[in-house]
Amino acid sequence: MARKTAFTISPTKLRTYLQCPAQYRLEYIDKLGRFYHRARAGFAFGHSLHRALDSFHNSGGAEAVTAEALTASLDAVWVKAGYSGDEQETAYREEAVRILQEYHAAHTVPAERPAEAPPRRPCSTPRRR
């Protein structure tokens, strides 16, 4: 006879159920979630980028944060788990820096140039005397 365990509820289980009942079923009833929680390079890379960009936008975006500060913030949020080795992690980190620099450049508003006066054209109407 299978032994039943007591049902326990936690804030995490409740939040998961409220967000997505199907995810709750896979995670806590069918117990399939454990296969998807292993660290992987792509997950770590994406999570690191999202955290850096979240911090960037919460700090005021391109007007308040320089490109150098944005790429430096990556060090604080970088997830090291999931990479097959130092070489792979370095390659992913370099790619993340490139992406953040391009993202910053795309969201930087160029300074407005002063309006230029239209060129003067010679008057084509005859003068009155």
Coordinates of N, CA, C and O in Angstrom, one line a residue:
M1 N 0.8 -1.2 0.0 CA 0.0 0.0 0.0 C 0.9 1.2 0.0 O 1.8 1.3 0.8
A2 N 0.6 2.2 -0.9 CA 1.4 3.4 -1.0 C 1.1 4.3 0.2 O 0.0 4.4 0.7
R3 N 2.2 4.8 0.7 CA 2.1 5.7 1.8 C 1.7 7.1 1.4 O 2.4 7.7 0.5
K4 N 0.7 7.7 2.0 CA 0.3 9.0 1.6 C 1.0 10.0 2.5 O 1.2 9.8 3.7
T5 N 1.4 11.1 1.8 CA 2.1 12.2 2.6 C 1.1 13.3 2.9 O 0.1 13.5 2.1
A6 N 1.2 14.0 3.9 CA 0.3 15.1 4.3 C 0.5 16.2 3.3 O 1.6 16.5 2.8
F7 N -0.6 16.8 2.9 CA -0.6 17.9 2.0 C -0.2 19.1 2.8 O -0.6 19.5 3.8
T8 N 0.8 19.8 2.2 CA 1.3 21.0 2.8 C 1.2 22.2 1.7 O 1.3 21.9 0.5
I9 N 0.9 23.3 2.2 CA 0.7 24.5 1.4 C 1.8 25.5 1.7 O 2.2 25.6 2.9
S10 N 2.4 26.1 0.8 CA 3.4 27.1 1.0 C 3.1 28.3 0.1 O 2.3 28.2 -0.8
P11 N 3.6 29.5 0.4 CA 3.4 30.7 -0.4 C 3.8 30.4 -1.9 O 3.1 30.9 -2.8
T12 N 4.9 29.7 -2.1 CA 5.3 29.4 -3.4 C 4.3 28.5 -4.2 O 4.0 28.8 -5.3
K13 N 3.8 27.5 -3.5 CA 2.8 26.6 -4.1 C 1.5 27.4 -4.4 O 1.0 27.2 -5.5
L14 N 1.1 28.2 -3.5 CA -0.1 29.0 -3.8 C 0.1 30.0 -4.9 O -0.8 30.1 -5.8
R15 N 1.2 30.7 -5.0 CA 1.5 31.6 -6.0 C 1.5 30.9 -7.4 O 1.0 31.3 -8.4
T16 N 2.2 29.7 -7.4 CA 2.3 28.9 -8.7 C 0.9 28.5 -9.1 O 0.5 28.7 -10.3
Y17 N 0.0 28.1 -8.2 CA -1.3 27.7 -8.6 C -2.1 28.8 -9.1 O -2.8 28.7 -10.1
L18 N -2.0 30.0 -8.4 CA -2.8 31.2 -8.9 C -2.3 31.7 -10.2 O -3.1 32.2 -11.0
Q19 N -1.0 31.6 -10.5 CA -0.5 32.0 -11.8 C -0.8 31.1 -12.9 O -1.2 31.5 -14.0
C20 N -0.7 29.7 -12.6 CA -1.0 28.8 -13.7 C -1.3 27.4 -13.1 O -0.4 26.7 -12.7
P21 N -2.5 27.0 -13.0 CA -2.9 25.7 -12.5 C -2.2 24.5 -13.2 O -1.8 23.5 -12.5
A22 N -2.0 24.7 -14.5 CA -1.3 23.6 -15.2 C 0.2 23.4 -14.7 O 0.7 22.3 -14.6
Q23 N 0.8 24.6 -14.5 CA 2.2 24.5 -14.0 C 2.2 23.9 -12.6 O 3.1 23.1 -12.3
Y24 N 1.2 24.2 -11.8 CA 1.2 23.6 -10.4 C 1.0 22.1 -10.5 O 1.7 21.4 -9.8
R25 N 0.2 21.6 -11.4 CA 0.0 20.2 -11.6 C 1.3 19.5 -12.0 O 1.6 18.5 -11.4
L26 N 2.0 20.1 -13.0 CA 3.2 19.5 -13.5 C 4.3 19.5 -12.4 O 5.0 18.5 -12.2
E27 N 4.3 20.6 -11.6 CA 5.4 20.7 -10.6 C 5.1 19.9 -9.3 O 6.0 19.2 -8.9
Y28 N 3.9 20.0 -8.8 CA 3.7 19.4 -7.5 C 2.9 18.1 -7.5 O 3.0 17.3 -6.5
I29 N 2.1 17.9 -8.5 CA 1.2 16.6 -8.5 C 1.9 15.6 -9.3 O 2.2 14.5 -8.9
D30 N 2.3 15.9 -10.6 CA 2.9 14.9 -11.5 C 4.4 14.9 -11.2 O 5.1 13.9 -11.7
K31 N 5.0 15.8 -10.5 CA 6.4 15.8 -10.2 C 7.3 15.8 -11.4 O 8.4 15.2 -11.4
L32 N 6.9 16.5 -12.5 CA 7.7 16.5 -13.7 C 8.6 17.8 -13.8 O 9.6 17.8 -14.5
G33 N 8.3 18.7 -12.9 CA 9.1 19.9 -12.9 C 10.6 19.8 -12.6 O 11.4 20.5 -13.1
R34 N 10.9 18.7 -11.8 CA 12.3 18.6 -11.4 C 13.3 18.4 -12.6 O 14.5 18.7 -12.6
F35 N 12.7 17.9 -13.8 CA 13.6 17.7 -14.9 C 13.9 19.0 -15.6 O 14.8 19.1 -16.4
Y36 N 13.1 20.0 -15.4 CA 13.3 21.3 -16.0 C 14.0 22.3 -15.2 O 14.2 23.4 -15.6
H37 N 14.3 22.0 -13.9 CA 15.0 23.0 -13.1 C 16.5 22.9 -13.1 O 17.1 23.6 -12.3
R38 N 17.0 22.0 -13.8 CA 18.5 21.8 -13.9 C 19.0 23.1 -14.6 O 18.5 23.6 -15.5
A39 N 20.2 23.5 -14.1 CA 20.8 24.7 -14.6 C 21.3 24.4 -16.0 O 21.9 23.4 -16.3
R40 N 21.0 25.4 -16.9 CA 21.5 25.3 -18.3 C 22.0 26.6 -18.8 O 21.6 27.7 -18.3
A41 N 22.9 26.6 -19.7 CA 23.6 27.8 -20.1 C 22.6 28.8 -20.7 O 22.6 30.0 -20.3
G42 N 21.7 28.4 -21.5 CA 20.7 29.3 -22.1 C 19.8 30.0 -21.0 O 19.5 31.2 -21.1
F43 N 19.4 29.2 -20.1 CA 18.6 29.7 -19.0 C 19.3 30.8 -18.2 O 18.8 31.8 -17.8
A44 N 20.6 30.4 -17.8 CA 21.4 31.3 -17.0 C 21.7 32.6 -17.8 O 21.6 33.7 -17.2
F45 N 22.0 32.5 -19.1 CA 22.3 33.6 -19.9 C 21.0 34.6 -20.0 O 21.1 35.8 -19.8
G46 N 19.9 34.0 -20.3 CA 18.7 34.8 -20.4 C 18.3 35.4 -19.1 O 17.9 36.6 -19.1
H47 N 18.4 34.7 -18.0 CA 18.1 35.2 -16.7 C 19.0 36.4 -16.3 O 18.6 37.4 -15.8
S48 N 20.3 36.3 -16.7 CA 21.3 37.3 -16.4 C 20.9 38.6 -17.2 O 20.9 39.7 -16.7
L49 N 20.6 38.4 -18.5 CA 20.3 39.6 -19.3 C 19.0 40.2 -18.8 O 18.9 41.5 -18.7
H50 N 18.0 39.5 -18.5 CA 16.7 40.1 -18.0 C 16.9 40.8 -16.7 O 16.4 41.9 -16.6
R51 N 17.7 40.3 -15.8 CA 18.0 41.0 -14.6 C 18.7 42.3 -14.8 O 18.5 43.4 -14.2
A52 N 19.7 42.3 -15.7 CA 20.5 43.5 -16.0 C 19.6 44.6 -16.7 O 19.7 45.8 -16.3
L53 N 18.7 44.1 -17.6 CA 17.8 45.1 -18.3 C 16.8 45.6 -17.3 O 16.4 46.8 -17.4
D54 N 16.3 44.8 -16.4 CA 15.3 45.2 -15.4 C 15.9 46.3 -14.6 O 15.3 47.3 -14.3
S55 N 17.1 46.1 -14.1 CA 17.8 47.1 -13.3 C 18.0 48.4 -14.1 O 17.8 49.5 -13.6
F56 N 18.4 48.3 -15.4 CA 18.6 49.4 -16.3 C 17.4 50.2 -16.4 O 17.4 51.5 -16.2
H57 N 16.2 49.6 -16.6 CA 15.0 50.4 -16.8 C 14.5 50.9 -15.5 O 13.9 52.0 -15.4
N58 N 14.6 50.2 -14.4 CA 14.2 50.7 -13.1 C 15.1 51.9 -12.6 O 14.6 52.7 -11.8
S59 N 16.3 52.0 -13.2 CA 17.2 53.1 -12.8 C 17.0 54.3 -13.7 O 17.7 55.3 -13.6
G60 N 16.1 54.3 -14.7 CA 15.9 55.4 -15.5 C 16.2 55.3 -17.0 O 16.1 56.2 -17.7
G61 N 16.7 54.1 -17.4 CA 17.0 53.9 -18.8 C 18.2 54.6 -19.3 O 19.1 54.9 -18.5
A62 N 18.3 54.8 -20.6 CA 19.5 55.3 -21.2 C 19.8 56.7 -20.8 O 20.9 57.2 -20.9
E63 N 18.8 57.5 -20.4 CA 19.0 58.9 -19.9 C 19.8 58.9 -18.6 O 20.5 59.9 -18.4
A64 N 19.6 57.9 -17.8 CA 20.2 57.9 -16.4 C 21.4 56.9 -16.3 O 22.2 57.1 -15.4
V65 N 21.5 55.9 -17.2 CA 22.5 54.9 -17.0 C 23.4 54.9 -18.3 O 22.9 54.8 -19.4
T66 N 24.7 55.0 -18.1 CA 25.6 54.9 -19.2 C 25.7 53.5 -19.7 O 25.4 52.5 -19.0
A67 N 26.2 53.3 -20.9 CA 26.4 52.0 -21.5 C 27.5 51.2 -20.7 O 27.3 50.0 -20.4
E68 N 28.5 51.9 -20.2 CA 29.5 51.3 -19.3 C 28.9 50.8 -18.0 O 29.2 49.7 -17.5
A69 N 28.0 51.6 -17.4 CA 27.4 51.2 -16.2 C 26.4 50.0 -16.4 O 26.3 49.1 -15.6
L70 N 25.7 50.0 -17.5 CA 24.9 48.9 -17.9 C 25.6 47.6 -18.0 O 25.3 46.5 -17.4
T71 N 26.7 47.6 -18.7 CA 27.5 46.4 -18.9 C 28.2 46.0 -17.6 O 28.4 44.8 -17.3
A72 N 28.6 47.0 -16.7 CA 29.2 46.6 -15.4 C 28.2 46.0 -14.5 O 28.5 45.2 -13.7
S73 N 26.9 46.4 -14.7 CA 25.8 45.8 -13.8 C 25.6 44.3 -14.1 O 25.1 43.6 -13.2
L74 N 26.1 43.9 -15.2 CA 26.0 42.5 -15.6 C 26.8 41.6 -14.6 O 26.3 40.5 -14.2
D75 N 27.9 42.1 -14.1 CA 28.7 41.3 -13.1 C 27.9 41.0 -11.9 O 28.1 40.0 -11.3
A76 N 27.1 42.0 -11.4 CA 26.4 41.8 -10.2 C 25.2 40.8 -10.3 O 24.9 40.2 -9.3
V77 N 24.7 40.6 -11.5 CA 23.6 39.7 -11.7 C 23.9 38.4 -12.5 O 23.0 37.6 -12.7
W78 N 25.1 38.3 -12.8 CA 25.5 37.1 -13.7 C 25.3 35.8 -13.0 O 25.7 35.6 -11.8
V79 N 24.6 34.9 -13.6 CA 24.4 33.5 -13.1 C 25.5 32.6 -13.7 O 25.5 32.4 -14.9
K80 N 26.3 32.0 -12.8 CA 27.4 31.2 -13.2 C 27.0 29.7 -13.5 O 27.7 29.0 -14.2
A81 N 25.9 29.3 -12.9 CA 25.5 27.9 -13.1 C 25.0 27.6 -14.5 O 24.5 28.4 -15.2
G82 N 25.3 26.3 -14.9 CA 24.7 25.8 -16.1 C 25.7 25.8 -17.3 O 25.4 25.2 -18.3
Y83 N 26.8 26.5 -17.2 CA 27.8 26.5 -18.3 C 28.7 25.2 -18.2 O 29.0 24.8 -17.2
S84 N 29.1 24.7 -19.4 CA 29.9 23.5 -19.4 C 31.3 23.7 -19.0 O 32.0 22.8 -18.7
G85 N 31.7 25.0 -19.0 CA 33.1 25.3 -18.5 C 33.3 26.8 -18.6 O 32.5 27.6 -19.1
D86 N 34.6 27.2 -18.3 CA 34.9 28.6 -18.3 C 34.9 29.2 -19.7 O 34.5 30.4 -19.9
E87 N 35.3 28.4 -20.6 CA 35.3 28.9 -22.0 C 33.9 29.2 -22.5 O 33.7 30.3 -23.1
Q88 N 33.0 28.4 -22.2 CA 31.6 28.6 -22.7 C 31.0 29.8 -21.9 O 30.3 30.7 -22.5
E89 N 31.3 29.9 -20.6 CA 30.8 31.0 -19.8 C 31.3 32.4 -20.4 O 30.6 33.3 -20.5
T90 N 32.6 32.4 -20.7 CA 33.3 33.6 -21.2 C 32.6 34.0 -22.5 O 32.4 35.2 -22.8
A91 N 32.4 33.0 -23.4 CA 31.7 33.3 -24.7 C 30.3 33.9 -24.5 O 30.0 34.9 -25.2
Y92 N 29.6 33.3 -23.6 CA 28.2 33.8 -23.3 C 28.3 35.2 -22.7 O 27.5 36.1 -23.0
R93 N 29.2 35.5 -21.8 CA 29.4 36.8 -21.2 C 29.7 37.8 -22.2 O 29.2 38.9 -22.2
E94 N 30.6 37.5 -23.1 CA 31.0 38.5 -24.2 C 29.8 38.8 -25.0 O 29.6 40.0 -25.4
E95 N 29.0 37.8 -25.3 CA 27.8 38.0 -26.1 C 26.8 38.9 -25.4 O 26.2 39.8 -25.9
A96 N 26.7 38.7 -24.1 CA 25.8 39.5 -23.2 C 26.2 40.9 -23.2 O 25.4 41.8 -23.3
V97 N 27.5 41.2 -23.1 CA 28.0 42.6 -23.1 C 27.7 43.2 -24.5 O 27.2 44.4 -24.5
R98 N 27.9 42.5 -25.6 CA 27.6 43.0 -26.9 C 26.1 43.4 -27.0 O 25.7 44.5 -27.5
I99 N 25.3 42.5 -26.6 CA 23.8 42.7 -26.6 C 23.4 43.9 -25.8 O 22.6 44.8 -26.3
L100 N 24.0 44.1 -24.6 CA 23.6 45.2 -23.7 C 24.1 46.5 -24.3 O 23.4 47.5 -24.3
Q101 N 25.3 46.5 -25.0 CA 25.8 47.7 -25.6 C 24.9 48.2 -26.8 O 24.5 49.3 -26.9
E102 N 24.5 47.2 -27.6 CA 23.6 47.5 -28.7 C 22.2 48.0 -28.2 O 21.6 48.9 -28.8
Y103 N 21.7 47.3 -27.1 CA 20.4 47.7 -26.6 C 20.5 49.2 -26.1 O 19.6 49.9 -26.3
H104 N 21.6 49.5 -25.4 CA 21.7 50.9 -24.9 C 21.8 51.9 -26.0 O 21.1 52.9 -26.0
A105 N 22.5 51.6 -27.0 CA 22.6 52.5 -28.2 C 21.3 52.7 -28.9 O 21.0 53.8 -29.3
A106 N 20.5 51.6 -29.0 CA 19.2 51.7 -29.6 C 18.2 52.5 -28.8 O 17.2 53.0 -29.3
H107 N 18.4 52.6 -27.5 CA 17.5 53.3 -26.6 C 18.0 54.7 -26.2 O 17.4 55.4 -25.4
T108 N 19.1 55.1 -26.8 CA 19.7 56.4 -26.5 C 19.0 57.4 -27.5 O 19.1 57.2 -28.7
V109 N 18.5 58.5 -26.9 CA 17.9 59.5 -27.7 C 18.9 60.5 -28.2 O 19.6 61.1 -27.3
P110 N 19.1 60.6 -29.5 CA 20.2 61.5 -29.9 C 19.8 63.0 -29.6 O 18.6 63.3 -29.5
A111 N 20.8 63.8 -29.3 CA 20.6 65.2 -29.0 C 20.0 65.9 -30.2 O 20.5 65.6 -31.3
E112 N 19.1 66.8 -30.0 CA 18.4 67.4 -31.1 C 19.4 68.5 -31.6 O 20.0 69.2 -30.9
R113 N 19.4 68.5 -33.0 CA 20.2 69.6 -33.6 C 19.4 70.8 -33.7 O 18.2 70.8 -33.8
P114 N 20.0 72.0 -33.6 CA 19.2 73.2 -33.7 C 18.7 73.3 -35.1 O 19.2 72.8 -36.1
A115 N 17.5 73.9 -35.2 CA 16.8 74.0 -36.5 C 17.6 74.9 -37.4 O 18.1 76.0 -37.0
E116 N 17.7 74.5 -38.6 CA 18.5 75.3 -39.6 C 17.5 76.2 -40.3 O 16.4 75.8 -40.6
A117 N 18.0 77.4 -40.6 CA 17.2 78.3 -41.3 C 17.2 77.9 -42.8 O 18.2 77.3 -43.3
P118 N 16.0 78.0 -43.4 CA 16.0 77.6 -44.8 C 16.9 78.4 -45.7 O 17.2 79.6 -45.4
P119 N 17.5 77.9 -46.7 CA 18.4 78.6 -47.6 C 17.7 79.8 -48.2 O 16.5 79.8 -48.5
R120 N 18.4 80.9 -48.4 CA 17.8 82.1 -49.0 C 17.8 82.0 -50.5 O 18.8 81.6 -51.1
R121 N 16.7 82.3 -51.0 CA 16.5 82.2 -52.5 C 16.4 83.6 -53.0 O 15.8 84.4 -52.4
P122 N 17.0 83.8 -54.2 CA 16.8 85.2 -54.7 C 15.4 85.4 -55.1 O 14.6 84.5 -55.5
C123 N 15.0 86.6 -55.0 CA 13.6 87.0 -55.3 C 13.4 87.0 -56.8 O 14.2 87.5 -57.6
S124 N 12.3 86.3 -57.2 CA 12.1 86.2 -58.6 C 11.1 87.2 -59.1 O 10.8 87.3 -60.3
T125 N 10.5 88.0 -58.3 CA 9.5 89.0 -58.7 C 10.2 90.3 -59.0 O 11.2 90.6 -58.4
P126 N 9.8 90.9 -60.1 CA 10.5 92.2 -60.4 C 10.2 93.3 -59.4 O 9.2 93.3 -58.7
R127 N 11.2 94.1 -59.2 CA 11.0 95.2 -58.2 C 10.2 96.3 -58.8 O 10.3 96.6 -59.9
R128 N 9.5 97.0 -57.9 CA 8.7 98.1 -58.3 C 9.6 99.4 -58.2 O 10.4 99.5 -57.2
R129 N 9.4 100.3 -59.1 CA 10.2 101.5 -59.0 C 9.4 102.7 -58.6 O 8.3 102.9 -58.6

